[in-house]
Amino acid sequence: MSGQHRVRAAAVQIAPDLDSATGTLDKVLAALAEAAGKGVQVAVFPETILPWYPYFSFVRPPLMSGADHIRLYDHAVTVPGPVTEAVSAAARRHRMVVVLGVNERDHGSLYNAQLVFDADGSIRLKRRKITPTFHERMIWGQGDGAGLKVVDTAVGRIGALACWEHYNPLARYALMTQHEEIHAAQFPGSLVGQIFADQIEVTIRHHALESGCFVVNATGWLSEEQIAAISPDEGPRRGLRGGCMTAIVSPEGNHVVPPLTSGEGLLVADLDMALIVKRKRMMDSVGHYARPELLSLLIDDKPARTVHSAAPQPVTIAQGETSHEAADLARPADGDADRAPDQRIAVQRREAR
């Protein structure tokens, strides 16, 4: 747990360059330079800001979205790759922790990915949104439990979720059990309208209270010109306005600074890390306020794989030798199969920090 110190954080509300992935990257790097000039130590960017969030999939039918979908493939981010190298260099140069949302391309699939760069430029976490929402399922594949991790960084323990993952209480609890101190939340912004902004605010303030951590949330922004370029019809354009709630929230559930709900900008605030203990002294939902004998979490935190080896695995026997025959003997008989432990499910047990 962090002690008596402050961390300067920035939540970046930014518009992508819908015509050029390089243009969006240039805007991200410029924002990092501006934040560095303000003494920022950790910066959070919106959901899949690079190259851009797939707004087209919300307002166009699949039959009319093929060209835009292919274009997103063409400009998506490989990890590692030239885009991550540029951001790593900027993080290292500015000695800044960076949380970035990207469309990640992994061969023939796209994923909604969140990257956490440490202040030395290393990628401490790459995770994928576990369940894309509604129209997003036409664009992205599903993530897995391996990404539900909290990582140590130069500014403290950071966890991250994207958009409606915050409506999954067990996903949030998985991060809470790992004692996150700064939670990076990312939403697309410029979507659905004011009701979306209101929902974001309720969600991030509740997580801050429940987790006893700071939440730094970034949403994207679209100009009227960009909205017009996405949809030629005014009707669908109504779904591409509002929904912005870039905010920084304390463990007590309060806005540290007033939120940013329109336009591009940099929201900067100092996080008093002593407030984490102040909150958890009263209510630690994964510690003294928990009732693990009544309620606990099971999580499969292994990476999902499309290929598994059926070859028998050698085991160590008493003399220190290995034997495939011993492995065969270790397998349960058919009649005992239903009593064998399910190796797909792992109980999450981590040391408290």
Coordinates of C-alpha atoms in Angstrom, one line a residue:
M1 CA 0.0 0.0 0.0
S2 CA 1.3 3.4 -0.9
G3 CA 2.3 5.7 2.0
Q4 CA 2.2 9.5 2.5
H5 CA 2.8 10.8 -1.0
R6 CA 1.1 12.4 -4.0
V7 CA 1.0 11.3 -7.6
R8 CA 0.1 13.8 -10.4
A9 CA -2.3 12.1 -12.9
A10 CA -3.8 13.2 -16.2
A11 CA -6.9 12.0 -18.0
V12 CA -6.7 12.9 -21.6
Q13 CA -9.9 13.6 -23.6
I14 CA -8.8 13.6 -27.2
A15 CA -10.3 13.2 -30.7
P16 CA -8.7 10.6 -33.0
D17 CA -7.6 11.4 -36.5
L18 CA -10.1 9.4 -38.5
D19 CA -8.1 9.8 -41.7
S20 CA -4.7 8.7 -40.4
A21 CA -3.4 6.3 -37.8
T22 CA -0.2 8.3 -37.8
G23 CA -2.2 11.4 -37.1
T24 CA -3.7 9.9 -34.0
L25 CA -0.4 8.7 -32.8
D26 CA 1.0 12.2 -33.3
K27 CA -1.8 13.6 -31.1
V28 CA -1.1 11.0 -28.4
L29 CA 2.6 11.9 -28.3
A30 CA 1.8 15.6 -28.3
A31 CA -0.5 15.1 -25.3
L32 CA 2.2 13.2 -23.5
A33 CA 4.6 16.1 -24.0
E34 CA 2.0 18.6 -22.8
A35 CA 1.4 16.4 -19.7
A36 CA 5.1 16.1 -19.0
G37 CA 5.3 19.9 -19.0
K38 CA 2.7 19.9 -16.2
G39 CA 4.6 17.4 -14.1
V40 CA 2.3 14.5 -14.8
Q41 CA 3.5 11.1 -13.7
V42 CA 0.7 8.9 -15.0
A43 CA -1.6 9.6 -18.1
V44 CA -4.7 7.7 -19.2
F45 CA -6.0 7.8 -22.7
P46 CA -9.5 6.8 -24.1
E47 CA -10.7 3.4 -25.1
T48 CA -9.1 2.2 -28.4
I49 CA -8.0 5.7 -29.3
L50 CA -5.4 4.2 -31.6
P51 CA -6.1 4.3 -34.4
W52 CA -9.7 5.2 -33.6
Y53 CA -12.8 3.7 -31.9
P54 CA -15.0 1.9 -34.5
Y55 CA -17.9 4.4 -34.3
F56 CA -19.0 3.3 -37.7
S57 CA -20.2 -0.1 -36.3
F58 CA -22.7 1.6 -34.0
V59 CA -24.5 3.6 -36.8
R60 CA -24.1 1.4 -39.9
P61 CA -25.4 -2.1 -40.7
P62 CA -22.8 -4.8 -41.1
L63 CA -23.5 -5.0 -44.8
M64 CA -22.3 -1.4 -45.2
S65 CA -19.4 -1.6 -42.8
G66 CA -17.0 -4.0 -44.6
A67 CA -14.7 -1.3 -46.1
D68 CA -14.4 0.5 -42.7
H69 CA -13.7 -2.7 -40.9
I70 CA -10.9 -3.6 -43.3
R71 CA -9.5 -0.1 -43.0
L72 CA -9.4 -0.6 -39.2
Y73 CA -7.4 -3.8 -39.8
D74 CA -5.0 -2.0 -42.0
H75 CA -4.3 0.7 -39.3
A76 CA -4.6 -1.4 -36.2
V77 CA -1.7 -1.8 -33.7
T78 CA 0.5 -4.8 -33.4
V79 CA 2.0 -5.4 -30.0
P80 CA 4.9 -5.0 -30.0
G81 CA 5.3 -2.9 -33.1
P82 CA 6.2 0.6 -34.3
V83 CA 3.3 2.3 -32.4
T84 CA 4.2 0.7 -29.1
E85 CA 7.9 1.5 -29.6
A86 CA 7.0 5.2 -30.2
V87 CA 4.9 5.3 -27.0
S88 CA 7.5 3.4 -25.0
A89 CA 10.1 5.9 -26.0
A90 CA 7.9 8.8 -25.0
A91 CA 7.1 7.2 -21.6
R92 CA 10.8 6.6 -21.0
R93 CA 11.7 10.2 -22.1
H94 CA 9.1 11.8 -19.9
R95 CA 9.5 9.3 -17.0
M96 CA 5.7 8.8 -17.2
V97 CA 3.4 5.8 -16.7
V98 CA 1.0 5.6 -19.7
V99 CA -2.3 3.7 -20.1
L100 CA -3.3 3.5 -23.7
G101 CA -6.3 2.0 -25.5
V102 CA -5.6 0.4 -28.9
N103 CA -7.2 -1.8 -31.5
E104 CA -4.8 -4.7 -31.4
R105 CA -4.3 -6.8 -34.5
D106 CA -3.3 -10.4 -33.9
H107 CA -3.0 -12.0 -37.3
G108 CA -6.6 -12.3 -38.5
S109 CA -8.4 -10.9 -35.4
L110 CA -8.8 -7.5 -33.8
Y111 CA -9.1 -7.0 -30.0
N112 CA -9.9 -4.1 -27.8
A113 CA -6.6 -3.9 -25.8
Q114 CA -5.3 -1.8 -22.9
L115 CA -1.6 -1.3 -22.6
V116 CA 0.2 -0.1 -19.4
F117 CA 3.6 1.3 -20.1
D118 CA 5.9 1.9 -17.0
A119 CA 8.0 5.0 -16.6
D120 CA 11.0 3.1 -18.0
G121 CA 9.1 2.5 -21.3
S122 CA 8.4 -1.2 -20.6
I123 CA 5.0 -2.7 -21.2
R124 CA 3.9 -3.9 -17.8
L125 CA 0.4 -5.1 -19.0
K126 CA -1.4 -6.0 -22.2
R127 CA -5.0 -7.1 -21.6
R128 CA -8.0 -7.5 -23.9
K129 CA -11.6 -6.6 -23.2
I130 CA -13.2 -9.8 -22.0
T131 CA -16.6 -9.2 -23.7
P132 CA -17.1 -6.6 -26.4
T133 CA -20.5 -4.9 -26.1
F134 CA -23.4 -5.1 -28.6
H135 CA -22.1 -3.7 -31.9
E136 CA -18.5 -4.2 -30.9
R137 CA -18.9 -8.0 -31.2
M138 CA -18.8 -7.6 -34.9
I139 CA -15.4 -6.0 -34.6
W140 CA -13.4 -7.5 -31.8
G141 CA -12.7 -10.9 -30.4
Q142 CA -13.0 -11.8 -26.7
G143 CA -10.2 -11.5 -24.2
D144 CA -9.5 -13.9 -21.3
G145 CA -8.8 -13.9 -17.6
A146 CA -5.1 -13.6 -18.0
G147 CA -5.6 -9.9 -18.5
L148 CA -7.4 -9.4 -15.2
K149 CA -4.2 -8.3 -13.5
V150 CA -2.9 -5.4 -11.4
V151 CA 0.7 -4.5 -12.0
D152 CA 3.3 -2.6 -10.0
T153 CA 4.5 0.6 -11.7
A154 CA 6.5 3.7 -10.8
V155 CA 3.4 5.4 -9.4
G156 CA 1.8 2.4 -7.6
R157 CA -0.4 -0.6 -8.4
I158 CA -2.5 -0.1 -11.5
G159 CA -5.4 -2.1 -12.8
A160 CA -7.5 -1.3 -15.9
L161 CA -10.9 -2.1 -17.4
A162 CA -12.6 -0.9 -20.6
C163 CA -16.1 0.6 -20.8
W164 CA -18.9 -1.8 -19.8
E165 CA -16.4 -4.3 -18.2
H166 CA -17.1 -2.0 -15.2
Y167 CA -20.6 -3.5 -15.2
N168 CA -19.2 -6.9 -14.5
P169 CA -18.8 -6.9 -10.7
L170 CA -16.6 -10.1 -10.7
A171 CA -14.2 -8.6 -13.2
R172 CA -13.9 -5.5 -10.9
Y173 CA -13.5 -7.7 -7.9
A174 CA -10.7 -9.6 -9.5
L175 CA -8.7 -6.4 -9.6
M176 CA -9.8 -5.3 -6.2
T177 CA -8.4 -8.5 -4.7
Q178 CA -5.0 -7.5 -6.0
H179 CA -5.2 -4.2 -4.2
E180 CA -5.2 -1.7 -7.0
E181 CA -4.3 1.8 -6.0
I182 CA -5.0 3.6 -9.3
H183 CA -7.7 2.2 -11.6
A184 CA -7.5 3.2 -15.3
A185 CA -10.9 3.4 -16.8
Q186 CA -11.4 3.9 -20.5
F187 CA -14.6 4.7 -22.5
P188 CA -15.1 5.7 -26.1
G189 CA -17.0 9.0 -25.5
S190 CA -19.1 10.8 -28.1
L191 CA -21.6 7.9 -28.0
V192 CA -25.3 7.5 -27.0
G193 CA -25.8 10.9 -25.4
Q194 CA -26.0 12.4 -21.9
I195 CA -27.3 9.2 -20.4
F196 CA -24.0 7.5 -21.2
A197 CA -22.1 10.3 -19.5
D198 CA -24.3 9.9 -16.4
Q199 CA -23.8 6.2 -16.4
I200 CA -20.0 6.5 -16.7
E201 CA -20.0 8.9 -13.7
V202 CA -22.0 6.6 -11.5
T203 CA -19.9 3.6 -12.5
I204 CA -16.5 5.1 -11.8
R205 CA -17.5 6.8 -8.6
H206 CA -18.9 3.5 -7.3
H207 CA -15.8 1.6 -8.2
A208 CA -13.6 4.1 -6.5
L209 CA -15.7 3.8 -3.3
E210 CA -15.9 0.0 -3.4
S211 CA -12.3 -0.6 -4.3
G212 CA -10.9 2.2 -2.1
C213 CA -8.7 3.4 -5.0
F214 CA -8.3 6.4 -7.3
V215 CA -10.0 6.1 -10.7
V216 CA -8.6 8.0 -13.7
N217 CA -11.1 7.8 -16.5
A218 CA -10.6 9.0 -20.1
T219 CA -13.2 9.3 -22.8
G220 CA -12.9 10.2 -26.5
W221 CA -14.3 13.2 -28.4
L222 CA -15.6 13.7 -31.9
S223 CA -16.0 17.0 -33.6
E224 CA -19.1 17.8 -35.6
E225 CA -17.1 17.4 -38.8
Q226 CA -16.0 14.0 -37.7
I227 CA -19.6 13.0 -36.8
A228 CA -20.7 14.1 -40.3
A229 CA -18.0 12.0 -41.9
I230 CA -19.1 8.9 -40.0
S231 CA -22.8 9.2 -40.9
P232 CA -24.3 11.1 -43.8
D233 CA -27.8 11.0 -42.1
E234 CA -28.7 13.2 -39.2
G235 CA -30.7 10.5 -37.4
P236 CA -27.7 8.3 -36.6
R237 CA -25.6 11.3 -35.8
R238 CA -27.6 11.8 -32.7
G239 CA -26.0 8.6 -31.3
L240 CA -22.5 10.1 -31.8
R241 CA -22.9 13.1 -29.5
G242 CA -22.5 13.4 -25.8
G243 CA -21.4 10.6 -23.6
C244 CA -18.1 12.2 -22.4
M245 CA -17.1 12.0 -18.8
T246 CA -13.3 12.4 -18.5
A247 CA -12.8 12.4 -14.7
I248 CA -10.5 11.7 -11.8
V249 CA -12.2 10.3 -8.7
S250 CA -10.8 9.8 -5.2
P251 CA -11.2 6.7 -3.0
E252 CA -14.0 8.6 -1.2
G253 CA -16.0 8.7 -4.4
N254 CA -15.5 12.5 -5.0
H255 CA -14.3 14.2 -8.2
V256 CA -10.8 15.5 -7.4
V257 CA -11.3 18.1 -10.1
P258 CA -14.4 19.0 -12.1
P259 CA -14.9 16.5 -15.0
L260 CA -14.4 17.3 -18.7
T261 CA -17.6 16.6 -20.7
S262 CA -16.9 18.3 -24.0
G263 CA -14.0 19.2 -26.3
E264 CA -10.5 18.1 -26.2
G265 CA -8.4 18.7 -23.1
L266 CA -6.1 17.5 -20.3
L267 CA -7.5 16.9 -16.9
V268 CA -4.7 17.1 -14.2
A269 CA -5.0 16.4 -10.5
D270 CA -2.8 15.4 -7.6
L271 CA -3.7 12.1 -6.0
D272 CA -3.2 12.0 -2.2
M273 CA -2.4 8.4 -1.8
A274 CA -3.0 8.6 2.0
L275 CA -6.7 8.7 1.1
I276 CA -6.5 5.0 0.2
V277 CA -5.8 4.0 3.8
K278 CA -8.3 6.5 5.1
R279 CA -11.0 4.8 3.1
K280 CA -9.9 1.2 3.7
R281 CA -9.7 1.8 7.5
M282 CA -13.5 2.0 7.4
M283 CA -14.3 -0.5 4.6
D284 CA -11.8 -2.8 3.0
S285 CA -14.0 -4.9 0.7
V286 CA -11.3 -7.6 0.1
G287 CA -10.0 -7.5 3.6
H288 CA -11.6 -6.9 7.0
Y289 CA -15.0 -6.2 5.4
A290 CA -15.0 -9.4 3.3
R291 CA -16.6 -12.7 4.3
P292 CA -14.6 -15.2 2.3
E293 CA -16.2 -18.2 4.1
L294 CA -19.5 -17.0 2.6
L295 CA -18.5 -15.3 -0.7
S296 CA -15.3 -15.8 -2.7
L297 CA -14.1 -15.5 -6.3
L298 CA -13.1 -18.3 -8.7
I299 CA -11.1 -17.1 -11.7
D300 CA -9.5 -18.9 -14.6
D301 CA -6.6 -16.6 -15.1
K302 CA -4.7 -18.7 -17.7
P303 CA -4.4 -17.4 -21.3
A304 CA -7.0 -18.9 -23.6
R305 CA -5.4 -21.0 -26.3
T306 CA -6.6 -22.5 -29.6
V307 CA -4.1 -25.3 -29.4
H308 CA -3.5 -27.8 -26.6
S309 CA -1.0 -30.7 -26.6
A310 CA -2.4 -34.1 -25.9
A311 CA 1.0 -35.6 -25.3
P312 CA 1.5 -37.1 -21.8
Q313 CA 3.5 -34.9 -19.5
P314 CA 6.4 -36.5 -17.5
V315 CA 6.1 -36.4 -13.7
T316 CA 8.9 -36.6 -11.1
I317 CA 9.0 -39.9 -9.1
A318 CA 10.7 -40.6 -5.8
Q319 CA 14.2 -41.2 -7.2
G320 CA 14.1 -37.9 -9.1
E321 CA 13.5 -39.6 -12.4
T322 CA 10.7 -38.8 -14.9
S323 CA 8.5 -41.3 -16.5
H324 CA 5.6 -41.1 -19.0
E325 CA 4.3 -44.3 -17.4
A326 CA 4.1 -42.6 -14.1
A327 CA 2.1 -39.8 -15.7
D328 CA -0.3 -42.4 -17.0
L329 CA -0.7 -43.9 -13.5
A330 CA -1.4 -40.4 -12.1
R331 CA -4.4 -40.0 -14.4
P332 CA -7.8 -40.8 -12.8
A333 CA -9.5 -43.9 -14.0
D334 CA -12.6 -43.4 -16.1
G335 CA -14.8 -44.2 -13.2
D336 CA -13.1 -41.5 -11.1
A337 CA -13.2 -38.9 -13.9
D338 CA -16.0 -37.0 -12.3
R339 CA -14.0 -36.7 -9.1
A340 CA -10.9 -35.3 -10.8
P341 CA -10.2 -31.6 -10.2
D342 CA -11.1 -29.4 -13.1
Q343 CA -7.8 -28.0 -14.3
R344 CA -9.4 -25.2 -16.2
I345 CA -10.5 -23.4 -13.0
A346 CA -7.9 -21.8 -10.8
V347 CA -8.5 -20.3 -7.4
Q348 CA -7.1 -16.8 -7.3
R349 CA -4.7 -16.7 -4.3
R350 CA -2.3 -13.8 -4.2
E351 CA -0.3 -12.4 -1.3
A352 CA -1.7 -9.2 0.2
R353 CA 0.5 -6.2 -0.5

